[in-house]
Short mmCIF file of C-alpha atoms and ligand atoms in Angstrom, two decimals:
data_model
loop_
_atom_site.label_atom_id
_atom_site.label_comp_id
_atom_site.label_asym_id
_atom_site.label_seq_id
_atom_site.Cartn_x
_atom_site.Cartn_y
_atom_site.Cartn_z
CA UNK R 1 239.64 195.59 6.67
CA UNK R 2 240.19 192.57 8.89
CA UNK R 3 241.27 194.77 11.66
CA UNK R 4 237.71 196.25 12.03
CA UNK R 5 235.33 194.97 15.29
CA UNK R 6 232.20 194.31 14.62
CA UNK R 7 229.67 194.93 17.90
CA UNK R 8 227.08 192.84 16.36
CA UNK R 9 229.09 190.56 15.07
CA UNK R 10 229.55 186.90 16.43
CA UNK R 11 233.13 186.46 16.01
CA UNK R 12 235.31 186.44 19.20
CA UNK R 13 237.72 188.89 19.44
CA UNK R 14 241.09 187.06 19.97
CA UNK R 15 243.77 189.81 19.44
CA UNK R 16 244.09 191.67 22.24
CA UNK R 17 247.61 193.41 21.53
CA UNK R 18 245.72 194.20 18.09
CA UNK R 19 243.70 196.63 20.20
CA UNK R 20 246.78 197.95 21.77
CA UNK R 21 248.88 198.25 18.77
CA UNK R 22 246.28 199.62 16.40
CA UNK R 23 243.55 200.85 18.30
CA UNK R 24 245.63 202.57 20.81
CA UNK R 25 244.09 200.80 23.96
CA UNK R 26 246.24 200.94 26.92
CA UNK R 27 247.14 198.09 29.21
CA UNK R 28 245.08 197.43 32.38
CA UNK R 29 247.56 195.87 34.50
CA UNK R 30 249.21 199.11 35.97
CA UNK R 31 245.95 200.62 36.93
CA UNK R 32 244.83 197.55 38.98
CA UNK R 33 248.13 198.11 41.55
CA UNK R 34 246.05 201.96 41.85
CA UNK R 35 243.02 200.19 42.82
CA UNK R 36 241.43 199.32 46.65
CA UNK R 37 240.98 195.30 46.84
CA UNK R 38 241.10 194.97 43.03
CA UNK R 39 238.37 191.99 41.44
CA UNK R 40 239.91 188.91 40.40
CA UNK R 41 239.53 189.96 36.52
CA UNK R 42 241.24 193.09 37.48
CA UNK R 43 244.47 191.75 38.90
CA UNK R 44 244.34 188.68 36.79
CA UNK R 45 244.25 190.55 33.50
CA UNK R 46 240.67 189.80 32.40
CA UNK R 47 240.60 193.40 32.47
CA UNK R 48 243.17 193.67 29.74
CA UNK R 49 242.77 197.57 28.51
CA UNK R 50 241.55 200.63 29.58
CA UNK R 51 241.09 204.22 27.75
CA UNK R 52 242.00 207.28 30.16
CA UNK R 53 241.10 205.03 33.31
CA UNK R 54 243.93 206.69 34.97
CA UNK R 55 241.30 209.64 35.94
CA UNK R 56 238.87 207.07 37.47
CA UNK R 57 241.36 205.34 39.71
CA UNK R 58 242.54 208.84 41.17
CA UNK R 59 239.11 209.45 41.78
CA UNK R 60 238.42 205.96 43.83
CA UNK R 61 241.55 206.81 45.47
CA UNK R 62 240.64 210.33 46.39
CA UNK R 63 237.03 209.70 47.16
CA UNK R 64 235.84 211.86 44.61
CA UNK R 65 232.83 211.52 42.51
CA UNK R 66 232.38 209.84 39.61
CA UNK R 67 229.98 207.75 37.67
CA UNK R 68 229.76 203.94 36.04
CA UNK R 69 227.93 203.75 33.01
CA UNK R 70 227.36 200.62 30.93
CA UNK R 71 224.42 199.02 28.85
CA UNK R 72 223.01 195.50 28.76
CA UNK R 73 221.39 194.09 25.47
CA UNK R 74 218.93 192.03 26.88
CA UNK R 75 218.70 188.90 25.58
CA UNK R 76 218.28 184.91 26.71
CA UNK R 77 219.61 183.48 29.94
CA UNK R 78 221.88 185.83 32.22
CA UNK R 79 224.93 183.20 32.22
CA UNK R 80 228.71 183.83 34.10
CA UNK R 81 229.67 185.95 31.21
CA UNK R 82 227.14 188.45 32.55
CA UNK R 83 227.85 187.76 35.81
CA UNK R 84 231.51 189.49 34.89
CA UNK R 85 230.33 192.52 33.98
CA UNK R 86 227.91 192.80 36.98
CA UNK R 87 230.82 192.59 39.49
CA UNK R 88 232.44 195.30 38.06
CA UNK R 89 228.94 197.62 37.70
CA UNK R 90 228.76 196.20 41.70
CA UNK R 91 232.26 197.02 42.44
CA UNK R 92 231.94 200.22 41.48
CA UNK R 93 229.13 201.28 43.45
CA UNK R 94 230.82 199.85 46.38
CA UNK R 95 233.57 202.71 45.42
CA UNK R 96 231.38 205.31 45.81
CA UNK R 97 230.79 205.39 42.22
CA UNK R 98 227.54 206.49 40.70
CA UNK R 99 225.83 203.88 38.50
CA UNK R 100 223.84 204.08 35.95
CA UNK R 101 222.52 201.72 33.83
CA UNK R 102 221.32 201.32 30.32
CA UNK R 103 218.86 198.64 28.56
CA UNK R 104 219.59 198.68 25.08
CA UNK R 105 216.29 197.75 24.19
CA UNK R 106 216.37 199.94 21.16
CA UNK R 107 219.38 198.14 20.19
CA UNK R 108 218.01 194.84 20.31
CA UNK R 109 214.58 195.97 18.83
CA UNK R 110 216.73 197.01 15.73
CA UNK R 111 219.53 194.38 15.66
CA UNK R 112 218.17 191.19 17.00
CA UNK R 113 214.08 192.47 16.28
CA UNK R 114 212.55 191.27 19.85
CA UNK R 115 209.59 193.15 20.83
CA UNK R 116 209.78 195.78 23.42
CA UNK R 117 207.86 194.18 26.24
CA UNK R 118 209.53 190.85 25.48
CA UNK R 119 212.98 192.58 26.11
CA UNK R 120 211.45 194.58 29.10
CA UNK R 121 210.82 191.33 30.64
CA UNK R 122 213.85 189.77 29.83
CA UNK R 123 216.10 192.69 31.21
CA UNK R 124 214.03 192.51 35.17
CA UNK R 125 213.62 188.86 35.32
CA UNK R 126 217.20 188.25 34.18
CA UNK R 127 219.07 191.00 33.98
CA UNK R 128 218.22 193.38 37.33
CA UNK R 129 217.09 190.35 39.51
CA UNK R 130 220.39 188.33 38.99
CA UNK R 131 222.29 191.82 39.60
CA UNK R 132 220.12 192.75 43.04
CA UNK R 133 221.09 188.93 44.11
CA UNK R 134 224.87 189.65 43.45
CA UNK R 135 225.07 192.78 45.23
CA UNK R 136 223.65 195.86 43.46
CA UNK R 137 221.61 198.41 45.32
CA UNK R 138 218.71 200.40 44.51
CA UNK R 139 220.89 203.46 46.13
CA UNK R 140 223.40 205.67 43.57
CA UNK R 141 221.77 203.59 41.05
CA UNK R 142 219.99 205.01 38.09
CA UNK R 143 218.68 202.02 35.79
CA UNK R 144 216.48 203.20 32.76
CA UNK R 145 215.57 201.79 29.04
CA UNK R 146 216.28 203.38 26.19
CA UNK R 147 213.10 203.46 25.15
CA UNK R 148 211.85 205.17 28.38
CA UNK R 149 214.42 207.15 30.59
CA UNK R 150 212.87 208.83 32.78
CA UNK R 151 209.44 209.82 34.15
CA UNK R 152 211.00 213.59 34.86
CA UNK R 153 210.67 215.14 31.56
CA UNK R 154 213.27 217.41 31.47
CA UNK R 155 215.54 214.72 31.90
CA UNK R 156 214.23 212.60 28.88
CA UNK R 157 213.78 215.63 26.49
CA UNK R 158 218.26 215.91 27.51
CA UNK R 159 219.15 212.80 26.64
CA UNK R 160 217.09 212.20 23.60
CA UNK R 161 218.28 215.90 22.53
CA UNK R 162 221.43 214.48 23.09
CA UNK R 163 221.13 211.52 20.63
CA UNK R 164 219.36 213.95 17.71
CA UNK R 165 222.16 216.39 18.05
CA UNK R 166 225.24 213.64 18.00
CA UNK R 167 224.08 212.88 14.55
CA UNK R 168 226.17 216.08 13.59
CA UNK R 169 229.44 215.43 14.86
CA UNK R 170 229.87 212.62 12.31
CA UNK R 171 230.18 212.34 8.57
CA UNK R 172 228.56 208.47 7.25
CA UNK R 173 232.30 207.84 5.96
CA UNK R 174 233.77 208.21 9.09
CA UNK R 175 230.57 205.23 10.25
CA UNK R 176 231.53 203.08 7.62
CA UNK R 177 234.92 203.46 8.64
CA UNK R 178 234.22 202.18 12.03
CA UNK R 179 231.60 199.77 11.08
CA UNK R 180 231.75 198.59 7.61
CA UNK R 181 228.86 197.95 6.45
CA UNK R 182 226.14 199.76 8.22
CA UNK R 183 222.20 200.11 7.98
CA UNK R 184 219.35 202.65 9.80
CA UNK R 185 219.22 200.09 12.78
CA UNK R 186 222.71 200.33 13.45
CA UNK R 187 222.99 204.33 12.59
CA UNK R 188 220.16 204.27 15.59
CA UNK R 189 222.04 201.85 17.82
CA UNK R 190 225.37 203.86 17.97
CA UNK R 191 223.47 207.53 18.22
CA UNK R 192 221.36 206.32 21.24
CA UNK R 193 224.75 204.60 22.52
CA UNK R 194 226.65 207.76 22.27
CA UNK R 195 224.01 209.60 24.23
CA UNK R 196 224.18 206.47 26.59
CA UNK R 197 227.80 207.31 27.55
CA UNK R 198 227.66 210.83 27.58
CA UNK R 199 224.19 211.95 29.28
CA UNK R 200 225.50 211.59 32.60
CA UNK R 201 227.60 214.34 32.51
CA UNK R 202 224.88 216.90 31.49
CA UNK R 203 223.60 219.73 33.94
CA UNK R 204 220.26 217.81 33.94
CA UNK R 205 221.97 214.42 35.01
CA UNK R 206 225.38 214.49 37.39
CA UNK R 207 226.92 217.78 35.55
CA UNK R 208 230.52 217.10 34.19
CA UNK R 209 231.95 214.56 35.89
CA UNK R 210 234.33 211.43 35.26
CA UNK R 211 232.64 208.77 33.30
CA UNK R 212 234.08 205.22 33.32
CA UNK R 213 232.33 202.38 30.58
CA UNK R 214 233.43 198.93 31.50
CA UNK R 215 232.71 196.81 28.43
CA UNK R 216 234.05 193.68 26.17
CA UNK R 217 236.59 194.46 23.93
CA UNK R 218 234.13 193.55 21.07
CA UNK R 219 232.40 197.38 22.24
CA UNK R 220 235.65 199.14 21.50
CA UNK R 221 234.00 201.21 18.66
CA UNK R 222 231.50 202.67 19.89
CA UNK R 223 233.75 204.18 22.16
CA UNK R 224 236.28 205.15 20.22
CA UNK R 225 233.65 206.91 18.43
CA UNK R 226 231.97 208.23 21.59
CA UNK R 227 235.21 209.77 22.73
CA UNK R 228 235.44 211.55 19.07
CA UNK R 229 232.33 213.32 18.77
CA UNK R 230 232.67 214.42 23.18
CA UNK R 231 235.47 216.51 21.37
CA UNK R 232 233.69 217.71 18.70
CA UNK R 233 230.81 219.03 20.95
CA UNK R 234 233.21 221.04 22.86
CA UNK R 235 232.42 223.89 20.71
CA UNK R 236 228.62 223.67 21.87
CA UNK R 237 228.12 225.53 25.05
CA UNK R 238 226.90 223.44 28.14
CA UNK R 239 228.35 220.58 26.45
CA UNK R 240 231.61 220.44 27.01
CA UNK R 241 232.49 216.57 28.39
CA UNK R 242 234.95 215.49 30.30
CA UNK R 243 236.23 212.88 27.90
CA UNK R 244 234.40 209.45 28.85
CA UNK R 245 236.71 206.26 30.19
CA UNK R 246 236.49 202.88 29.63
CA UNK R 247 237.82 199.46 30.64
CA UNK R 248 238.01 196.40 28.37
CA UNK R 249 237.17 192.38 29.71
CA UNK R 250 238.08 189.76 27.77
CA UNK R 251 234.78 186.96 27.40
CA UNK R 252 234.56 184.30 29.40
CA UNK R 253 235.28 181.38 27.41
CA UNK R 254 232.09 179.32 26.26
CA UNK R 255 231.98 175.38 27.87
CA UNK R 256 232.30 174.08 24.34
CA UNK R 257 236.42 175.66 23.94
CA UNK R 258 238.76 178.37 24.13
CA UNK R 259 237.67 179.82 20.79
CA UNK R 260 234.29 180.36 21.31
CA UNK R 261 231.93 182.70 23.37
CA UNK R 262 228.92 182.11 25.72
CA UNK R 263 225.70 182.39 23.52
CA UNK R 264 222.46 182.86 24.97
CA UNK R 265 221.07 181.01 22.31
CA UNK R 266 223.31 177.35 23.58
CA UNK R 267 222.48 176.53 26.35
CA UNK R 268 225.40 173.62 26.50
CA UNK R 269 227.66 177.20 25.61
CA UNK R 270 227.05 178.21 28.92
CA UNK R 271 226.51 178.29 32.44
CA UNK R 272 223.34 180.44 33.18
CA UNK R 273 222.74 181.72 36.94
CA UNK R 274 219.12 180.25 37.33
CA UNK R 275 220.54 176.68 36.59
CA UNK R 276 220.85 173.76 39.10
CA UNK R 277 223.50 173.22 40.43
CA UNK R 278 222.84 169.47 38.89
CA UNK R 279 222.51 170.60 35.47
CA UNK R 280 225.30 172.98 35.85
CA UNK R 281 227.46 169.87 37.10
CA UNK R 282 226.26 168.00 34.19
CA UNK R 283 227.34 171.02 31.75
CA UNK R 284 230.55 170.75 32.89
CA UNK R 285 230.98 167.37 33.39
CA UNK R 286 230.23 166.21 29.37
CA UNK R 287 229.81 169.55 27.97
CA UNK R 288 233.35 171.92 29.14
CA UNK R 289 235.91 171.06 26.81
CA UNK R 290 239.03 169.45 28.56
CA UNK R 291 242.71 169.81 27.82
CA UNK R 292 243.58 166.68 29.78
CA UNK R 293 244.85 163.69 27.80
CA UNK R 294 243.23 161.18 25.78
CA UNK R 295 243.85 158.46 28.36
CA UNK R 296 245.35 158.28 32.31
CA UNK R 297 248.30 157.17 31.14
CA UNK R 298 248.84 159.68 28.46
CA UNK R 299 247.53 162.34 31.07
CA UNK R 300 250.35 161.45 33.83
CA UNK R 301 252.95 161.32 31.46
CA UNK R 302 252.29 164.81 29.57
CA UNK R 303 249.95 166.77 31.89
CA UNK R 304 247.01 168.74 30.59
CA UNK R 305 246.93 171.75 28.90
CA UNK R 306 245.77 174.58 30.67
CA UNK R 307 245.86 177.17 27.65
CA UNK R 308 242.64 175.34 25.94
CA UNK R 309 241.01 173.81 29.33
CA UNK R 310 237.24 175.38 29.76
CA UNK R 311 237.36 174.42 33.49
CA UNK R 312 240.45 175.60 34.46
CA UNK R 313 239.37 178.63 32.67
CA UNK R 314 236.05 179.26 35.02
CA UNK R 315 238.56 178.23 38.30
CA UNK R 316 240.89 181.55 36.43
CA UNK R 317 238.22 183.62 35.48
CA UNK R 318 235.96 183.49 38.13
CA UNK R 319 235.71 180.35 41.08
CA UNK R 320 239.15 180.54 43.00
CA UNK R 321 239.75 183.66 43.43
CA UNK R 322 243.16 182.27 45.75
CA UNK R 323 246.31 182.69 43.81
CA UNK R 324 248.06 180.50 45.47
CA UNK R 325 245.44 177.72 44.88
CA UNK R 326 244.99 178.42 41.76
CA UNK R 327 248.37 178.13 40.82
CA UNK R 328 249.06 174.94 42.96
CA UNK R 329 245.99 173.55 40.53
CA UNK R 330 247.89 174.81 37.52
CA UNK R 331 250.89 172.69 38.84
CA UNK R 332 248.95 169.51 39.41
CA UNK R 333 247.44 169.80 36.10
CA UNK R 334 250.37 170.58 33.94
CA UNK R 335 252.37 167.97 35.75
CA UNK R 336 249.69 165.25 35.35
CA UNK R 337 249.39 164.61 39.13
CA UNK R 338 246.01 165.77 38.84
CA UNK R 339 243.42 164.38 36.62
CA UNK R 340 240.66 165.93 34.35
CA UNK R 341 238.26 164.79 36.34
CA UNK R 342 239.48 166.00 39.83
CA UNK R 343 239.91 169.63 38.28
CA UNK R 344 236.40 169.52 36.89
CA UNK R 345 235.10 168.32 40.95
CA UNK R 346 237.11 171.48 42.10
CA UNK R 347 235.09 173.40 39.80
CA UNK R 348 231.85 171.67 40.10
CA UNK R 349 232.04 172.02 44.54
CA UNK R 350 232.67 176.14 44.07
CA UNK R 351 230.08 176.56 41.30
CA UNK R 352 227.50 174.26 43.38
CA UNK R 353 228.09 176.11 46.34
CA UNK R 354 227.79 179.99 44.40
CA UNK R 355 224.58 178.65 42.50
CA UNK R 356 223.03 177.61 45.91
CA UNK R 357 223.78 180.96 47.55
CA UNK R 358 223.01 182.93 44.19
CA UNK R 359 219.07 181.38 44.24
CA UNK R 360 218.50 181.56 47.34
CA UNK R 361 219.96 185.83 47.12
CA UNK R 362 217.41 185.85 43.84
CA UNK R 363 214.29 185.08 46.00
CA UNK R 364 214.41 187.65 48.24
CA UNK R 365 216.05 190.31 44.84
CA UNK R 366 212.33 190.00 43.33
CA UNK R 367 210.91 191.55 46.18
CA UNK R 368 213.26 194.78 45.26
CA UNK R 369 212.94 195.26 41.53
CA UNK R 370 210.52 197.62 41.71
CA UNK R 371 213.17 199.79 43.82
CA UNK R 372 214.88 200.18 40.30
CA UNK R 373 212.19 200.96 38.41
CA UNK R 374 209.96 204.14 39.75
CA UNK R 375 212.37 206.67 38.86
N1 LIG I 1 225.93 197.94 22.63
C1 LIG I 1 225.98 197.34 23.94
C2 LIG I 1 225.96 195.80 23.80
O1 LIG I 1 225.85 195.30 22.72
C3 LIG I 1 224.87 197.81 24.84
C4 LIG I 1 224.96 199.27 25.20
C5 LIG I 1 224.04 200.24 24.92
C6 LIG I 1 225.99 199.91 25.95
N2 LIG I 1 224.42 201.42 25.44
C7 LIG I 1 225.59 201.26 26.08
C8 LIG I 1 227.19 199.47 26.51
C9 LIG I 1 226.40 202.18 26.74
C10 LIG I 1 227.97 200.40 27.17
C11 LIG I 1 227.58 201.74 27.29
O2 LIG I 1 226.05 195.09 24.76
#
């Protein structure tokens, strides 16, 4: 039973070649040489798995259509974690992909009981306005709540026809299979999910089309399950899906060590977009969790370790995006040449300069929101 995921759980999910071995995820790393100019977590290996993403590369490649679906629960500060996944929704519409995407405000109703206006807020103040700053367009973009998807009421009669009827294609033993223990909120959470995922694709949407999910590896059962009950609807006429793909990221380390996530609820966890760049600095100056050595001395004569090192982690994740200089880095470190707190100043000039841009970008993104929103 140790081998299950749990979505809502708080653990982070460590064993990636579980997923592979058990799960049968496939590895990412083949599909990034497919891809035009590839993100950093793609080539890099951030992007670890994939499920059937073969189908959405040919279709970048061919410049055919396709859509980008994924779901945001909305909750605290948007930090670099989120920042991950909204290069990859951006990416993607810069691929000619449609996007659309979901607030899982019925989600966090259920599992994390906010109010709906409280998450409302939370998902435009943080959520849309940080992604408008990054990149994200108002264009191919269909953003919507679960709690309210569209205006057009054919469209919102499909999709929440489309969550009533998914109920069938599952038997509660197969749920507790996937989820262990389970209760109404989450039987709610993963029906409006799978209607999430698969909506697109229905003649009052985009009509059958390829469907990828980027997500975090901890999301891996919902699509597994998604993916199941798309086959067993292929019996119902007009809903025969195209079976949906998905990509897995690995989490961004939180400041406090390799082992542990960014929470919205710590703010010394992470690094949030709106922060200054002074309180960012002083995050990572007595907050990230260094591998260097206990002293200088002990530092030039064994190196640091770059396996448990938060900043060198945010320079590999994210901030120097320059192989070459990231690996000269690596060198310096490991070697001891270069100390703990020279790799936290290379860190601390690239996020300063990113969190400058970023708020200035997030200004003029407030003026834009409502682009998203009258749909
Ligand atoms: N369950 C997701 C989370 O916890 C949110 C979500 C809702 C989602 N619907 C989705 C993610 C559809 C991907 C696709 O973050």
């Amino acid at each position: 039973m140790q081998n299950r995921i749990d979505p809502w759980g708080s653990e982070v999910v460590k064993d990636y070649d579980k997923l592979e071995k058990e799960f049968g995820m496939e590895p990412f790393e083949p599909m990034a040489r497919k891809l035009p100019d590839p993100l950093v977590y793609m080539r890099r290996g951030v992007i670890f798995g994939h499920r059937d993403f073969g189908r959405i590369a040919d279709c970048i490649r061919q410049e055919k259509p396709y859509i980008m679906l994924t779901g945001l629960m909305p909750s605290g500060k948007f930090h670099l974690g989120h920042k991950m996944v909204a290069d990859q929704i951006i990416y993607y519409q810069q691929h000619r992909g449609k996007v659309y995407l979901c607030v899982a405000d019925i989600e966090a109703y259920n599992m994390r009981l906010a109010s709906l206006p409280e998450l409302r807020k939370v998902a435009i103040e943080e959520y849309l306005t940080n992604y408008i700053a990054l990149g994200l367009k108002p264009k191919n973009c269909d953003f919507y709540f679960q709690s309210e998807r569209s205006k057009d009421q054919g469209k919102a009669n499909a999709y929440y026809r489309l969550a009533g009827m998914a109920a069938q294609k599952i038997t509660f033993n197969e749920m507790k299979a996937v989820y262990g223990k389970i209760s109404p909120g989450k039987i709610m959470s993963v029906m409006m999910q799978v209607a999430d995922i698969l909506h697109p694709e229905l003649p009052e949407f985009e009509g059958r089309a390829p469907v990828v999910v980027p997500v975090g590896a901890d999301q891996d059962p919902h699509l597994r399950l998604t993916r199941d009950i798309a086959t067993r609807f292929s019996t119902d006429k007009g809903y025969e899906f195209i079976l949906p793909s998905a990509t897995y990221h690995k989490f961004m380390p939180g400041l406090k060590g390799i082992d542990t996530k960014m929470s919205s609820s710590d703010p010394y966890s992470y690094i949030a977009l709106t922060d200054s760049p002074k309180l960012a600095k002083e995050k990572i100056m007595k907050y990230a969790f260094s591998g260097g050595g206990n002293s200088v001395e002990e530092h030039r004569k064994h190196g640091g370790n770059t396996k448990v090192d938060i900043p060198y982690h945010m320079l590999f994740y994210m901030f120097e995006p320059d192989d070459k200089k990231l690996a000269k880095i690596r060198q310096d470190y490991e070697s001891g040449k270069m100390l703990t707190g020279e790799l936290k100043q290379i860190l601390v000039e690239k996020l300063t300069a990113f969190l400058e841009k970023h708020q200035e970008a997030r200004k003029k993104a407030k003026d834009s929101v409502s682009d998203f929103l009258e749909k």
